[in-house]
Coordinates of C-alpha atoms in Angstrom, one line a residue:
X1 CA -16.9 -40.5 6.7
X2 CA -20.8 -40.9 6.3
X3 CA -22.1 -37.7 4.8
X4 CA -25.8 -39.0 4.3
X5 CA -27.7 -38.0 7.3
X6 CA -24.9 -34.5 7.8
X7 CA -26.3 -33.4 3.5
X8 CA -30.0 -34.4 3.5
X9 CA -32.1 -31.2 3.8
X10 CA -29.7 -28.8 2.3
X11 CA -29.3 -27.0 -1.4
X12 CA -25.8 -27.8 -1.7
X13 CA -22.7 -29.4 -0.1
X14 CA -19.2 -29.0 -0.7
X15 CA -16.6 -31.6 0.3
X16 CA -13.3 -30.8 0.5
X17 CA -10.9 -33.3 0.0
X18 CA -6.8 -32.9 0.4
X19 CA -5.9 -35.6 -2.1
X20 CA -7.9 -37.0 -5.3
X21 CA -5.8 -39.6 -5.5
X22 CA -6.6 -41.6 -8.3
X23 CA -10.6 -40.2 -8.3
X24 CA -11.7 -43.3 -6.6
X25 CA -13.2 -42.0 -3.6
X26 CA -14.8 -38.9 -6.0
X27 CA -16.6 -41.4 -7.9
X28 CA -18.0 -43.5 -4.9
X29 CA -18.6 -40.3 -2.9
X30 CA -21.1 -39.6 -6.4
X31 CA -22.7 -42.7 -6.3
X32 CA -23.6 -42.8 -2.7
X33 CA -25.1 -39.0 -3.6
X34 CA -27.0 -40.4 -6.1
X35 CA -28.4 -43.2 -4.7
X36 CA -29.9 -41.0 -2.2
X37 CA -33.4 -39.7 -2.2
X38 CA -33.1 -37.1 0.2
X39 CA -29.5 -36.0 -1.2
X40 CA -29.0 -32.1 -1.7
X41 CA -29.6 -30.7 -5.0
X42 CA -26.1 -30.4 -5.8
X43 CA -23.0 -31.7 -5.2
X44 CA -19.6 -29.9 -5.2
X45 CA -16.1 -31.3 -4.3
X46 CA -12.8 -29.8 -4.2
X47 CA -9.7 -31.8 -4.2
X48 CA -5.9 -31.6 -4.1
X49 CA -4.8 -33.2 -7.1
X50 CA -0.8 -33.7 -8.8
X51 CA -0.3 -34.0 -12.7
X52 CA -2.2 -30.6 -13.5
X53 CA -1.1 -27.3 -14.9
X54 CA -0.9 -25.2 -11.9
X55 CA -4.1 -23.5 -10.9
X56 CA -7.6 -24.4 -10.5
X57 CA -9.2 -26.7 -12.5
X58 CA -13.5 -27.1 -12.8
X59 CA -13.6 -30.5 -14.5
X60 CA -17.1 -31.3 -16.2
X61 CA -19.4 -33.8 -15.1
X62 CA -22.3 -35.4 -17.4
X63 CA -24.5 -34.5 -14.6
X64 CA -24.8 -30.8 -14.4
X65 CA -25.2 -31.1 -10.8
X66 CA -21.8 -32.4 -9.7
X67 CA -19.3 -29.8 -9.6
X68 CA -15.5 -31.4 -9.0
X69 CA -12.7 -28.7 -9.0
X70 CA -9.1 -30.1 -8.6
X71 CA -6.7 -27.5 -7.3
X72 CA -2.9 -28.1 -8.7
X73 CA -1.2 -26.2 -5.3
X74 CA -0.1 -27.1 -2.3
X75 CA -2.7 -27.5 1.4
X76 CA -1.9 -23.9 2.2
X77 CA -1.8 -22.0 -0.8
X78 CA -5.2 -23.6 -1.8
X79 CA -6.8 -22.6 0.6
X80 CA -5.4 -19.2 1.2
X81 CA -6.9 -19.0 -2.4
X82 CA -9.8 -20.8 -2.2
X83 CA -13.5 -19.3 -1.6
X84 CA -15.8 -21.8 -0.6
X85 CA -17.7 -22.9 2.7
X86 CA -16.5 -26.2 3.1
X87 CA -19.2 -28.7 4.9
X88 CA -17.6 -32.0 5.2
X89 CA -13.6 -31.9 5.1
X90 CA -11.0 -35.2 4.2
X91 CA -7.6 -34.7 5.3
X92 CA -5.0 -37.1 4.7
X93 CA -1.3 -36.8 5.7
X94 CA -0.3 -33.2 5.8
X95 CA 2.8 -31.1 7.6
X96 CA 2.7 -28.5 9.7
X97 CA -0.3 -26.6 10.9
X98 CA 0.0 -23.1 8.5
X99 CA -2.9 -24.5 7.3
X100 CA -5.0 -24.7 10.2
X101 CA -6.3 -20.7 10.2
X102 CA -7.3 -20.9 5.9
X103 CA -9.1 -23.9 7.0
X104 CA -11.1 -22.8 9.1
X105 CA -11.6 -19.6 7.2
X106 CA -13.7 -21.5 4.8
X107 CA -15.3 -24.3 6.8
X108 CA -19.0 -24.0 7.5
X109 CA -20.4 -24.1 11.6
X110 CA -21.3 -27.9 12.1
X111 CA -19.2 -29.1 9.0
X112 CA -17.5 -32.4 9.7
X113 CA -13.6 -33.4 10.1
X114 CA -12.3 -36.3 9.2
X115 CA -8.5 -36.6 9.6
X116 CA -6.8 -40.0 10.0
X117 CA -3.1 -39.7 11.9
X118 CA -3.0 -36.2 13.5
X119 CA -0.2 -35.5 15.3
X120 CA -0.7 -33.4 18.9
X121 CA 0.3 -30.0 17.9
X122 CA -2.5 -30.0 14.6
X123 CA -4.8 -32.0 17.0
X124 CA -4.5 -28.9 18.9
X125 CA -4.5 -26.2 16.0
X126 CA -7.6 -27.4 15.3
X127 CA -9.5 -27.2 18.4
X128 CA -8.1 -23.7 18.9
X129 CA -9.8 -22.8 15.9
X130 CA -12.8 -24.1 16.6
X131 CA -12.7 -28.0 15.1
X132 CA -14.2 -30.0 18.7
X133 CA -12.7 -33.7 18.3
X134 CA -15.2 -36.7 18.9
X135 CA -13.2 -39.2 18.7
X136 CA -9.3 -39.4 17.6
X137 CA -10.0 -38.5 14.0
X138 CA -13.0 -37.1 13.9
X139 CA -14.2 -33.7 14.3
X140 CA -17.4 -31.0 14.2
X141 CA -16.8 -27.2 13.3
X142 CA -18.4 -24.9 16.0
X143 CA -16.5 -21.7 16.4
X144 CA -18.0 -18.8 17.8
X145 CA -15.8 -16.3 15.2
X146 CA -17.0 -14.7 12.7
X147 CA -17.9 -16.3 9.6
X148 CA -17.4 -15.7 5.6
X149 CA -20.6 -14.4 5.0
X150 CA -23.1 -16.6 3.1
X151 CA -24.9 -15.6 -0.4
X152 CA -28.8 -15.9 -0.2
X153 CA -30.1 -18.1 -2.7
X154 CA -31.0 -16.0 -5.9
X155 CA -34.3 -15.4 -7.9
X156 CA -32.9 -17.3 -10.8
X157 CA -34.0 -14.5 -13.1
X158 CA -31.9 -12.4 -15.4
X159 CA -31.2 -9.7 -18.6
X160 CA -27.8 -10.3 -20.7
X161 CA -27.3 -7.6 -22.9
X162 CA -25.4 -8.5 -25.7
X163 CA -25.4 -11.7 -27.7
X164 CA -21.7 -12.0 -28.6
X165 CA -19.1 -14.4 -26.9
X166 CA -19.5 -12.8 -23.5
X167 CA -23.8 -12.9 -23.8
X168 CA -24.1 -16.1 -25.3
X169 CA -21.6 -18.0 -22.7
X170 CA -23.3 -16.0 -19.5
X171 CA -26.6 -17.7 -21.4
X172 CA -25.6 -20.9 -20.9
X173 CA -24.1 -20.9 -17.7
X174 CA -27.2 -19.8 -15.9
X175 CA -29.3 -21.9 -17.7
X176 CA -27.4 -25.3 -17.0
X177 CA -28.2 -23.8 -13.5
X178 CA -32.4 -23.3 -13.9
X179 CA -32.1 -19.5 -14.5
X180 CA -34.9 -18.0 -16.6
X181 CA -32.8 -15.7 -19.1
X182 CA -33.4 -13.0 -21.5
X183 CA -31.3 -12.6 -23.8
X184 CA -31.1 -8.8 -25.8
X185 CA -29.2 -8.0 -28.6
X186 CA -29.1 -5.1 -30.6
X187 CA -28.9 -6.8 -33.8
X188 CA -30.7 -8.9 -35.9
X189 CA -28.9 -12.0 -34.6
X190 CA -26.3 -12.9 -32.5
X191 CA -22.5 -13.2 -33.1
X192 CA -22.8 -9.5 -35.5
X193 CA -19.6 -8.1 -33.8
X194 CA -16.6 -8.8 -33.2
X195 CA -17.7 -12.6 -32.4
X196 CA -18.7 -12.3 -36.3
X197 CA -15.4 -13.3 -37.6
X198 CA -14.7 -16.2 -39.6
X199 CA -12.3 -17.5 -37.3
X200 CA -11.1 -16.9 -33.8
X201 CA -7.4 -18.5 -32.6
X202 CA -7.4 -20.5 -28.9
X203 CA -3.8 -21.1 -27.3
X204 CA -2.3 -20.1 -24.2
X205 CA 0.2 -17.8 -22.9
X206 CA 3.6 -18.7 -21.3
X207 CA 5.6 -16.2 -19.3
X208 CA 9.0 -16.6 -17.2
X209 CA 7.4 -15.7 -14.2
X210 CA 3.9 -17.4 -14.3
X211 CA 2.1 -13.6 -14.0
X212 CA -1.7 -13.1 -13.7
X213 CA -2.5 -12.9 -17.6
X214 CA -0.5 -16.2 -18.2
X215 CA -2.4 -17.9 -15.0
X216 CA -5.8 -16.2 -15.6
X217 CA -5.5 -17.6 -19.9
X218 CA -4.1 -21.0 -19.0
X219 CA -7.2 -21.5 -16.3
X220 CA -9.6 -20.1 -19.4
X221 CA -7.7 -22.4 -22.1
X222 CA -8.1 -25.2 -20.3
X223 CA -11.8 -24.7 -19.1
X224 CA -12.6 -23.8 -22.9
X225 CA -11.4 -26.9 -24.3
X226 CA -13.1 -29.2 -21.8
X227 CA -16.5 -27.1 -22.2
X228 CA -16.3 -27.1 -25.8
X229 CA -16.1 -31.3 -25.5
X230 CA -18.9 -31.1 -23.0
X231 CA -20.7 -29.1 -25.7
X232 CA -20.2 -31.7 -28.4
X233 CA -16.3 -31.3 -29.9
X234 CA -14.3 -29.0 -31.8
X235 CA -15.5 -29.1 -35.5
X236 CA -18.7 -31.2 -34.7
X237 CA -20.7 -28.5 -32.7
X238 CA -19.6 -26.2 -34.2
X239 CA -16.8 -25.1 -37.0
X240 CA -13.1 -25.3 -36.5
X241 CA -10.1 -27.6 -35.6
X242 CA -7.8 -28.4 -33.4
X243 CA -4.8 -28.5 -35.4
X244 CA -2.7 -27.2 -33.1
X245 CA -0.8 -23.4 -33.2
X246 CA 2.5 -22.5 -34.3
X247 CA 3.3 -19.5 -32.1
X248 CA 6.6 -17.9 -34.0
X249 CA 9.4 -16.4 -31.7
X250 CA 9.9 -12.8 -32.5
X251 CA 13.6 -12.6 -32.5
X252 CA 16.6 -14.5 -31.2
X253 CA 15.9 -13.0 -27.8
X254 CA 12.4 -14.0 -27.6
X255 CA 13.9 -17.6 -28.3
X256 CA 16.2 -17.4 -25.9
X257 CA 13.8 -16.2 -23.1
X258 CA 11.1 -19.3 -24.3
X259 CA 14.1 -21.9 -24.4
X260 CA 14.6 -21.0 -20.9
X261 CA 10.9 -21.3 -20.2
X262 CA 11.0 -24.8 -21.8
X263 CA 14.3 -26.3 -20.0
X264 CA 12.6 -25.7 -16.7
X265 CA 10.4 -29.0 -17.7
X266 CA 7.2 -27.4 -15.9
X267 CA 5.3 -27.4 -19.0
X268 CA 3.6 -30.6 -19.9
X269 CA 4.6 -31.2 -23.8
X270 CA 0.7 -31.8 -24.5
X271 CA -0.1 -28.1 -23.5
X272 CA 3.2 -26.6 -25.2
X273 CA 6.3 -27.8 -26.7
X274 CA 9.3 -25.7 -28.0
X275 CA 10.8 -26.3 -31.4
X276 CA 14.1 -25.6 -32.8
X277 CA 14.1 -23.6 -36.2
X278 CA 15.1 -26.8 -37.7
X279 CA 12.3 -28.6 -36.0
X280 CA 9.6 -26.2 -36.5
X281 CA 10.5 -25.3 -40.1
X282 CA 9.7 -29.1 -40.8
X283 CA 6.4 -29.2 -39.4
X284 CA 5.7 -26.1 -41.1
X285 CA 7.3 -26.4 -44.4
X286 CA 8.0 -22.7 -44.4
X287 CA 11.2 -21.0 -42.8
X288 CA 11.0 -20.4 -38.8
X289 CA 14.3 -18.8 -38.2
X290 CA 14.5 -18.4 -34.3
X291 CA 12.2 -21.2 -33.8
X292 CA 8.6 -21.3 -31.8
X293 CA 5.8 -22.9 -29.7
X294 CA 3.7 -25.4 -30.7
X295 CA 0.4 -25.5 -29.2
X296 CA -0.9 -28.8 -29.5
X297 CA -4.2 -28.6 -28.3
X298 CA -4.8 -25.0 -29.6
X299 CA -6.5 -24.5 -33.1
X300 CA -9.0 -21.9 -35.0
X301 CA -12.6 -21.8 -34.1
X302 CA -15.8 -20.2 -35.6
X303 CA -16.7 -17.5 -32.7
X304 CA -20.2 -17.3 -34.3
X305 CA -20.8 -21.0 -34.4
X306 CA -19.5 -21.4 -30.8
X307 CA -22.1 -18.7 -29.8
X308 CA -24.5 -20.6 -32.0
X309 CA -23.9 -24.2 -30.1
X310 CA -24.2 -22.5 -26.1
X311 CA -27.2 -21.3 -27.4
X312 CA -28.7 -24.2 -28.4
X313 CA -27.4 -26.1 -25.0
X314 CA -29.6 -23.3 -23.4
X315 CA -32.9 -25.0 -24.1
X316 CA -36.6 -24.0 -24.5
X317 CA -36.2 -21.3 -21.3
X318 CA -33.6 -18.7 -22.9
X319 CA -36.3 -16.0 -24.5
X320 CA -34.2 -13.7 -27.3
X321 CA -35.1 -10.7 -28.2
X322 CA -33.1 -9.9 -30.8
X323 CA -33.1 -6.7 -33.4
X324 CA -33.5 -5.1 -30.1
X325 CA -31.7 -1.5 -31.6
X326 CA -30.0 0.6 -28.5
X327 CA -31.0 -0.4 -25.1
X328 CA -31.4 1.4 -21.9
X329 CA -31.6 0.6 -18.2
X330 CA -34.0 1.3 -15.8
X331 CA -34.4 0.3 -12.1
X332 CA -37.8 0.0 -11.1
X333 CA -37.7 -1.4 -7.3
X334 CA -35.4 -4.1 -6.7
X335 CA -35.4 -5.0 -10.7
X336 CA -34.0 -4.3 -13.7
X337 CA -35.8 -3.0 -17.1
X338 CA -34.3 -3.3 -20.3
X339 CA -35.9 -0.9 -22.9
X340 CA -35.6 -0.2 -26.7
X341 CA -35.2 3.6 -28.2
X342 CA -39.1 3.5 -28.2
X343 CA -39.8 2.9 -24.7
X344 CA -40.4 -0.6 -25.4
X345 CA -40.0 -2.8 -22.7
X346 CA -37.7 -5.9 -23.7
X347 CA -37.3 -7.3 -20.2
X348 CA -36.9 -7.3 -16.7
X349 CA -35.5 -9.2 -14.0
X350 CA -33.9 -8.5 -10.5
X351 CA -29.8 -9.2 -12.2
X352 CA -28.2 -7.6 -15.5
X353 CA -25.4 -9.1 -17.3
X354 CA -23.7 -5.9 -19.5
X355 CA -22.0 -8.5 -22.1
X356 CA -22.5 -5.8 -25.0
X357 CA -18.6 -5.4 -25.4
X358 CA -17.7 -1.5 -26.8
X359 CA -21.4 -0.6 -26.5
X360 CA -21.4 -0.9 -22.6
X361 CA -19.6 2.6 -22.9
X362 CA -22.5 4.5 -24.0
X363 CA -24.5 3.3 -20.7
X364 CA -25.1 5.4 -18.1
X365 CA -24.1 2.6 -15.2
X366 CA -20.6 1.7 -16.8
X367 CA -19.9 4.9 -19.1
X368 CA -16.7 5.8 -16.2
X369 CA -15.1 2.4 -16.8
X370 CA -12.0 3.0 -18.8
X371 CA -12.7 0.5 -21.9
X372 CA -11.7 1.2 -25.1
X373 CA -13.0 -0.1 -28.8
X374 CA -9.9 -1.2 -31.3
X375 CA -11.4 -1.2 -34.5
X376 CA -9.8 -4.9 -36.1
X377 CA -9.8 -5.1 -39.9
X378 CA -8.7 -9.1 -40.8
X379 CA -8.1 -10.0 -43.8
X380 CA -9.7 -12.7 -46.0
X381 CA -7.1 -14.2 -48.8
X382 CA -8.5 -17.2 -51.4
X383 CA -6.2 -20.4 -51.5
X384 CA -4.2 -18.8 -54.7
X385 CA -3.0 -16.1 -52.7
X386 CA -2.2 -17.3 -49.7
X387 CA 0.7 -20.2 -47.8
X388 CA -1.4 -23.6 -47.3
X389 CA -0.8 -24.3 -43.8
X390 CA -0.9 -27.8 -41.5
X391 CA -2.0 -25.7 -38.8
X392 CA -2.9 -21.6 -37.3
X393 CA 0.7 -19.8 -37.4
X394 CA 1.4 -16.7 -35.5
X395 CA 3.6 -14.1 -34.1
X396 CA 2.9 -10.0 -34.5
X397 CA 0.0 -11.9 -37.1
X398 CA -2.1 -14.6 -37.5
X399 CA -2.4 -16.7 -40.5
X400 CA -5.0 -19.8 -40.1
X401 CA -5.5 -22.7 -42.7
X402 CA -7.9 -22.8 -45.4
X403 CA -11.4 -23.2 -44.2
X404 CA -14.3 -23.3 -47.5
X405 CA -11.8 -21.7 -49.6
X406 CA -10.4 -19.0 -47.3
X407 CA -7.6 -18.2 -45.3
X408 CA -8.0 -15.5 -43.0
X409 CA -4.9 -12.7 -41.9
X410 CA -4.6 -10.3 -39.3
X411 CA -5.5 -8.7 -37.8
X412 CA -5.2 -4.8 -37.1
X413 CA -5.0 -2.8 -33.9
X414 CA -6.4 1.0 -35.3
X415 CA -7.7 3.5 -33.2
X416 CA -10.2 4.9 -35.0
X417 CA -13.8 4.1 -35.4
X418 CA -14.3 3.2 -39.1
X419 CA -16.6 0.1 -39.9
X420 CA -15.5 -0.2 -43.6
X421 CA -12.7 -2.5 -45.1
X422 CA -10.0 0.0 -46.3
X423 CA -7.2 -0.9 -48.3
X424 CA -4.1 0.6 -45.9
X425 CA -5.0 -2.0 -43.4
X426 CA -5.2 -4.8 -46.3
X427 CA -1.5 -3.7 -46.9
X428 CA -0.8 -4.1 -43.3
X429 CA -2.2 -7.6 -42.8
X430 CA -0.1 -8.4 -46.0
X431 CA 3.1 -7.0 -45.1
X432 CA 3.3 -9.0 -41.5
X433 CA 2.0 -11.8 -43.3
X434 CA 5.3 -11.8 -46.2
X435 CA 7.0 -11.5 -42.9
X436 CA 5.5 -14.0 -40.6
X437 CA 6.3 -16.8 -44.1
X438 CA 9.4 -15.3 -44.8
X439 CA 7.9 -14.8 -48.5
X440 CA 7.8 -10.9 -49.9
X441 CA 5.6 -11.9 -52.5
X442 CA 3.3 -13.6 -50.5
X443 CA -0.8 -12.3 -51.0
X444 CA 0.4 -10.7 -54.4
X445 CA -2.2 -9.0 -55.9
X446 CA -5.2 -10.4 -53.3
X447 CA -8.2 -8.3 -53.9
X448 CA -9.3 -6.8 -50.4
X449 CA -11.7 -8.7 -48.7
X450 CA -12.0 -9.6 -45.2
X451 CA -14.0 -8.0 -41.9
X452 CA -13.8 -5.2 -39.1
X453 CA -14.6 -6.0 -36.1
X454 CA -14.4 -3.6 -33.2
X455 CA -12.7 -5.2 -29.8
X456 CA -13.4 -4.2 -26.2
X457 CA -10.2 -3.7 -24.4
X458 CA -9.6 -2.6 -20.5
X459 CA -6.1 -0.5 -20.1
X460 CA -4.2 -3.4 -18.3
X461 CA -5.5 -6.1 -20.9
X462 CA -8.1 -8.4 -18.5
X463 CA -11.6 -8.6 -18.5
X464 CA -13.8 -7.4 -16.4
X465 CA -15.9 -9.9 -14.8
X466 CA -18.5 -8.8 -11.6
X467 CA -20.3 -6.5 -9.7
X468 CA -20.2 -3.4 -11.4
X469 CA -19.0 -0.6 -9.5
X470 CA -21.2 2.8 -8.5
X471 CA -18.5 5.3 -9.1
X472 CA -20.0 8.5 -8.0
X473 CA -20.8 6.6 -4.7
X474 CA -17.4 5.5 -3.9
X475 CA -15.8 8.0 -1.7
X476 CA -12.4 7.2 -0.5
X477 CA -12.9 3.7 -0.9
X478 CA -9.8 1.5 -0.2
X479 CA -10.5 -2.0 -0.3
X480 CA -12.1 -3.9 -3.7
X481 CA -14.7 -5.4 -1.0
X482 CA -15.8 -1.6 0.3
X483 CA -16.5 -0.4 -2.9
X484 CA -20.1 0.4 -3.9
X485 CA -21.9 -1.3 -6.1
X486 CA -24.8 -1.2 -8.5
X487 CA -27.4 -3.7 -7.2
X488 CA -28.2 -6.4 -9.6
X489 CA -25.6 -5.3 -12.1
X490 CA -23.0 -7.2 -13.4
X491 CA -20.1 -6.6 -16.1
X492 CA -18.8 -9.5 -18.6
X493 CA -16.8 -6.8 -20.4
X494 CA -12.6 -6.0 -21.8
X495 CA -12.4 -9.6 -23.8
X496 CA -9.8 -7.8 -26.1
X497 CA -8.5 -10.2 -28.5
X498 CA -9.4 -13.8 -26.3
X499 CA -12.8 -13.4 -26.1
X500 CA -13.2 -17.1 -27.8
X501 CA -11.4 -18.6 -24.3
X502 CA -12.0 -16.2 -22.3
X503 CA -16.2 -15.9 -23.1
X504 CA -16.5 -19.9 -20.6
X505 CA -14.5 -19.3 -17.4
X506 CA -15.4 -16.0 -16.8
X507 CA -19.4 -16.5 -17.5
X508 CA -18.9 -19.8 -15.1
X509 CA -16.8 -17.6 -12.5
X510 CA -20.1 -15.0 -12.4
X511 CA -22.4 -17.3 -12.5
X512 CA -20.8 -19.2 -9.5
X513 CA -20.9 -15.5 -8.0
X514 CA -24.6 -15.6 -8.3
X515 CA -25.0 -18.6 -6.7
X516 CA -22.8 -18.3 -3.7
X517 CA -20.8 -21.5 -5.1
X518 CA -17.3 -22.0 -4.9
X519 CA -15.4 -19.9 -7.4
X520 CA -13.6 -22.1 -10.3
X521 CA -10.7 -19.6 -10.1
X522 CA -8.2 -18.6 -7.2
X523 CA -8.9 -15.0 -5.3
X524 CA -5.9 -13.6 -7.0
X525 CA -7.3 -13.8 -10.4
X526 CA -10.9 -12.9 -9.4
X527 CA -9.8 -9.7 -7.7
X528 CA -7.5 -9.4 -11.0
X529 CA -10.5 -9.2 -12.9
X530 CA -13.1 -7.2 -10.6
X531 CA -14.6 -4.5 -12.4
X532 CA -14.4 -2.1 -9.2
X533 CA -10.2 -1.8 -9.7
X534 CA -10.9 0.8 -11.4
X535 CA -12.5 2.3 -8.9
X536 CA -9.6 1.8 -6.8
X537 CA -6.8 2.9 -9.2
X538 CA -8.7 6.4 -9.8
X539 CA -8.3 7.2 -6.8
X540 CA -4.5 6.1 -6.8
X541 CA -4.2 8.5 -9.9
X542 CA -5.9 11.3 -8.4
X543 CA -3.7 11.2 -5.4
X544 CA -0.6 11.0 -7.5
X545 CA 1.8 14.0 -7.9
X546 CA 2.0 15.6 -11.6
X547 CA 3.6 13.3 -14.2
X548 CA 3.4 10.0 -11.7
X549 CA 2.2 7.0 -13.3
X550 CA 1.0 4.1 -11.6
X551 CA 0.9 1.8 -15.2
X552 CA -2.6 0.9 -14.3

């Protein structure tokens, strides 16, 4: 299929192919874009591909305007969960025609079909949809239905609020797209919050029945770790190691129920791999009773540093302003102001990013959101007082190797809002530590030292990526699309405690928002994390007889 004349004049174009294959045709379809003059702007391609981790997968490119996303599903389930608009199409040998009506959910009016070996009845599934064959494999999309509507292009200008994780990521994702950013923190620096710990733990979750916050931290894990390459490595951008994580089983149940998990042989042994007591106690050289996961891939990072290195990626068009004190939001027309306590103006632009973390709850805009700060108290131990291990060990606790002389424990979950170190949750760090290395002396005597941080947590655990919603506008709203919005405002919010893996996908899922792109993740996980269910389970718990519960 010739795409050259079909692309030229447009912004964008997105090819969808049902089988990557061995990335071949992916690499010549770039170099006939690129050889191009008149070629569009940017490129994006979406492929079927086998040998993945179920899911969606954005894979890098060294130039920022390729965009390839291999989805790990089969025809029909892709695209059921895809949101794109498609503008060329490759089909290869498929069954059935269930996957005629997604298809043409998503293609664009005058995209092209090209699909080698039809049979009759898809022939004809296609052209009641709206696909008009010129030839035997060849076809043009012209349906008169409705379409998905398209997003205008936006005035690449923006406010992030907040220069943590959340801030600093939503940074550089809109700048590697020619956004003009301002960035406002309240401090005197970025990274003074919770992303001011000494070290932050990446791994993944596994579950028995693949649920949304194992899909939704696989997706992020795996994003993460091929962004932070992109950005320049894992302890060469910026501090920490990929020594792999030693996740701990809790009990002999746990074990049993994670021995089950492994023996269905869905989970490559480079992304996890289950060890026997005997095996994991070796690697270890400590005691691990009922056994445990090893990570491979996963390690300790320096959330500050990481902040520090997608900064610098942003180049000479992210303008700080930093020391910034409490900030308040004004709309003015169709834009945005940011001011400080002193009616000084900081910024404005026509789209707000709320990446502050607990402080969003003392806005006006996002004050009914149910988030919740959980003060964090870790603990930092000196070599002499604390195991020396191969690689980050966890369970209820975390224990990560020496880095510049310390070791760092924890951490808490408290309720309450004090800032200071405090010698009950020292205790506390030290008593699951004895447990997790099966050592009751272990930390004897370590002087307290270590940080609070305080982390921003959503009842049911996800973030909160999107369109913020307009509560006092929403009425008996239904359906996540009918809710009300604020205009311009957007929520990068509810990291919890995987703000380090999280902070990537979810600022390259908004920014691909913005831009009317196709979304790196699949619908179910986007609506998972839409800020307006909230909205939507109010009003379920408003409804709800006394004492119901709904868990949300």
């Amino acid at each position: 299929m010739q795409l050259q004349e079909h692309w030229r004049g447009r912004t964008r174009y997105t090819v969808f192919d049902s089988d990557h294959g061995d990335g071949r045709r992916f690499a010549e379809l770039v170099e006939t874009w690129r050889a191009d003059p008149q070629r569009p702007a940017h490129l994006h391609v979406i492929a079927l591909a086998g040998g993945l981790q179920p899911g969606f997968h954005r894979i890098a490119q060294p130039d920022a305007n390729v965009t390839l996303d291999l989805l790990a599903a089969p025809l029909e389930g892709a695209l059921t969960q895809l949101n794109a608009h498609l503008d060329a199409i490759r089909l290869h040998t498929v069954d059935g025609t269930d996957f005629v009506r997604p298809l043409a959910r998503l293609t664009a009016l005058g995209a092209r079909l090209a699909a080698p070996g039809l049979d009759a009845d898809q022939r004809a599934a296609l052209q009641a949809q709206g696909f008009a064959f010129e030839g035997a494999d060849d076809a043009v999309f012209a349906s008169r239905k409705p379409r998905l509507p398209v997003t205008p292009p936006p005035e690449r200008r923006a406010l992030v609020l907040g220069a943590g994780m959340a801030g600093c990521a939503a940074a550089a994702r809109l700048r590697a797209r020619g956004w003009q950013v301002t960035l406002v923190e309240r401090h005197r620096q970025a990274a003074m919050e919770a992303s001011g710990n000494l070290a932050g733990i990446f791994m993944p979750l596994l579950s028995r029945d693949d649920n949304i916050p194992t899909r939704l931290t696989r997706a992020a894990y795996l994003y993460a770790l091929r962004y932070w390459e992109q950005l320049g490595g894992i302890g060469r951008a910026f501090d920490g190691a990929q020594c792999g994580v030693l996740q701990l089983a809790r009990d002999a149940g746990h074990a049993a129920v994670s021995r089950a998990i492994a023996l269905d042989g869905a989970t490559p042994p480079d992304f996890a791999r289950w060890l026997e007591p005997e095996q994991a106690a070796a690697l270890l050289g400590l005691p691990a009773p009922d056994g445990g996961w090893l990570f491979p891939q996963g390690g300790w990072a320096r959330p500050g540093s990481v902040c520090a290195a997608m900064l610098a990626s942003c180049g000479d068009l992210l303008t700080t302003r930093f020391d910034a004190g409490d900030v308040t939001l004004e709309r003015d027309g169709d834009e945005w102001l940011a001011r400080a306590a002193d009616g000084t103006q900081l910024g404005r632009a026509p789209t707000v990013i709320l990446a502050s973390g607990a402080g969003a709850r003392r806005m006006p805009q996002t004050r009914d959101l149910p988030l919740q700060a959980l003060r964090g108290q870790v603990t930092h131990l000196a070599p002499e007082h604390a195991p020396q291990l191969p690689l980050v060990l966890c369970r209820e606790a975390y224990l990560t190797p020496s880095n510049s002389g310390v070791t760092c424990a924890g951490a808490t979950y408290d309720l309450d809002a004090d800032p200071q170190l405090r010698a009950a949750s020292q205790q506390e760090n030290v008593e699951r530590l004895r447990a997790l290395v099966s050592d009751p002396m272990a930390a004897e005597g370590a002087p307290l030292a270590g940080r609070v941080g305080f982390r921003c947590v959503a009842p049911d655990r996800l973030p909160l990526v999107g369109r913020l919603p307009d509560f006092a506008a929403a009425g008996a709203t239904e359906r996540l699309r009918d809710v009300p919005r604020h205009p311009g405002l957007y929520g990068l919010l509810g990291y919890a405690s995987r703000g380090l893996i999280w902070a990537p996908l979810a600022a390259e899922l908004l920014a691909a928002q913005l831009e009317g792109e196709p979304l790196p993740l699949e619908m179910a996980l986007v609506d998972a994390l839409d800020p307006a269910r909230f909205v939507l389970r109010a009003r379920r718990s408003s409804r709800a007889p006394a004492g119901f519960d709904d868990g949300a």
